[in-house]
Coordinates of C-alpha atoms in Angstrom, one line a residue:
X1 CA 160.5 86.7 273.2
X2 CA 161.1 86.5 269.6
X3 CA 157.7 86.4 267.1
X4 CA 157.4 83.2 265.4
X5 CA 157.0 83.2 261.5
X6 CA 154.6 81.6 259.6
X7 CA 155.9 78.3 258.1
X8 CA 157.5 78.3 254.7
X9 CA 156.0 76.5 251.8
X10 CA 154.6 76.6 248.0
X11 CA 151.5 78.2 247.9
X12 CA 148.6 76.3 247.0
X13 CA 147.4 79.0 244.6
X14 CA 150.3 81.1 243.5
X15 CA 152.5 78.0 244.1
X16 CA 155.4 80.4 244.9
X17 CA 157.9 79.7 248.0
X18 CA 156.5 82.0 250.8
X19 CA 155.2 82.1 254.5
X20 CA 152.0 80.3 254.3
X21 CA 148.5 81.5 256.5
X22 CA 145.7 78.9 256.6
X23 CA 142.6 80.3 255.0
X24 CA 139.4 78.1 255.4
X25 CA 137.1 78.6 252.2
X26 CA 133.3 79.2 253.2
X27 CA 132.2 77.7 250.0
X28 CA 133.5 74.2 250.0
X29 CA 135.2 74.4 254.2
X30 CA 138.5 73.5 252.4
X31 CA 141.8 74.5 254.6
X32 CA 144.2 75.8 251.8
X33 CA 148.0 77.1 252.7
X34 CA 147.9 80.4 251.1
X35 CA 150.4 83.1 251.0
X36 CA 149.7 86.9 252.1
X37 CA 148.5 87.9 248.5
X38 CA 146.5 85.1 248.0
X39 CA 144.8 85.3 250.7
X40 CA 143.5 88.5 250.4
X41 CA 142.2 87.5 247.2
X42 CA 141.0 84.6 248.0
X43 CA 138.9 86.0 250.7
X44 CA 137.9 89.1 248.4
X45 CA 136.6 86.5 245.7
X46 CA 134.6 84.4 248.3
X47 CA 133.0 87.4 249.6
X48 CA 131.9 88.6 246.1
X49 CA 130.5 85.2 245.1
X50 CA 133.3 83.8 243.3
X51 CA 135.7 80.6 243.5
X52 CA 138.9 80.2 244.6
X53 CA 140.6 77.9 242.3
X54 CA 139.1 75.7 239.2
X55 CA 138.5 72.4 240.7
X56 CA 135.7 74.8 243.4
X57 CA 134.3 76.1 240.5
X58 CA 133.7 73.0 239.1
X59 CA 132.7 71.0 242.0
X60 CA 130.2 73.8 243.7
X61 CA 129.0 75.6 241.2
X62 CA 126.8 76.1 238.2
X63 CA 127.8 76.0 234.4
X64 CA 127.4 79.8 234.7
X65 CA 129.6 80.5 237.3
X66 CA 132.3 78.2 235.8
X67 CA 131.6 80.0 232.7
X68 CA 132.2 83.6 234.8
X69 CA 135.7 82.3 236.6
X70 CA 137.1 81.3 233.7
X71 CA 136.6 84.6 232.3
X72 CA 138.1 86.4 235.3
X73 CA 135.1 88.7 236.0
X74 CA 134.6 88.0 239.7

């Protein structure tokens, strides 16, 4: 028995062509199609507090923590 791959698709972060993993957000219980890479960071970022992407930043949290992804420091 062969493995099966992961589908193919654009990336919902990176928007690149790759095999997608769903990765369901604990801040906002979104199920986004992410690639390896952007998984990992997107799981890194929620752990440390921070947002995924701009509109969850926007929607979920304060003018500060806007303010803090826009700068990159999480």
């Amino acid at each position: 028995m062969t493995p099966v791959k992961p589908p193919l698709g654009d990336c919902q972060l990176c928007r690149h062509r790759k095999h997608l993993f769903p990765h369901t957000s604990k801040r906002d219980g979104l199920v986004r199609n992410l690639c390896v890479g952007c998984h990992e960071s997107a799981s890194l970022a929620e752990e440390r507090g921070g947002f995924l992407d701009f509109d969850q930043a926007v929607n979920h949290g304060s003018d500060e923590d806007l303010l803090t992804w826009l700068r990159g420091d999480l």
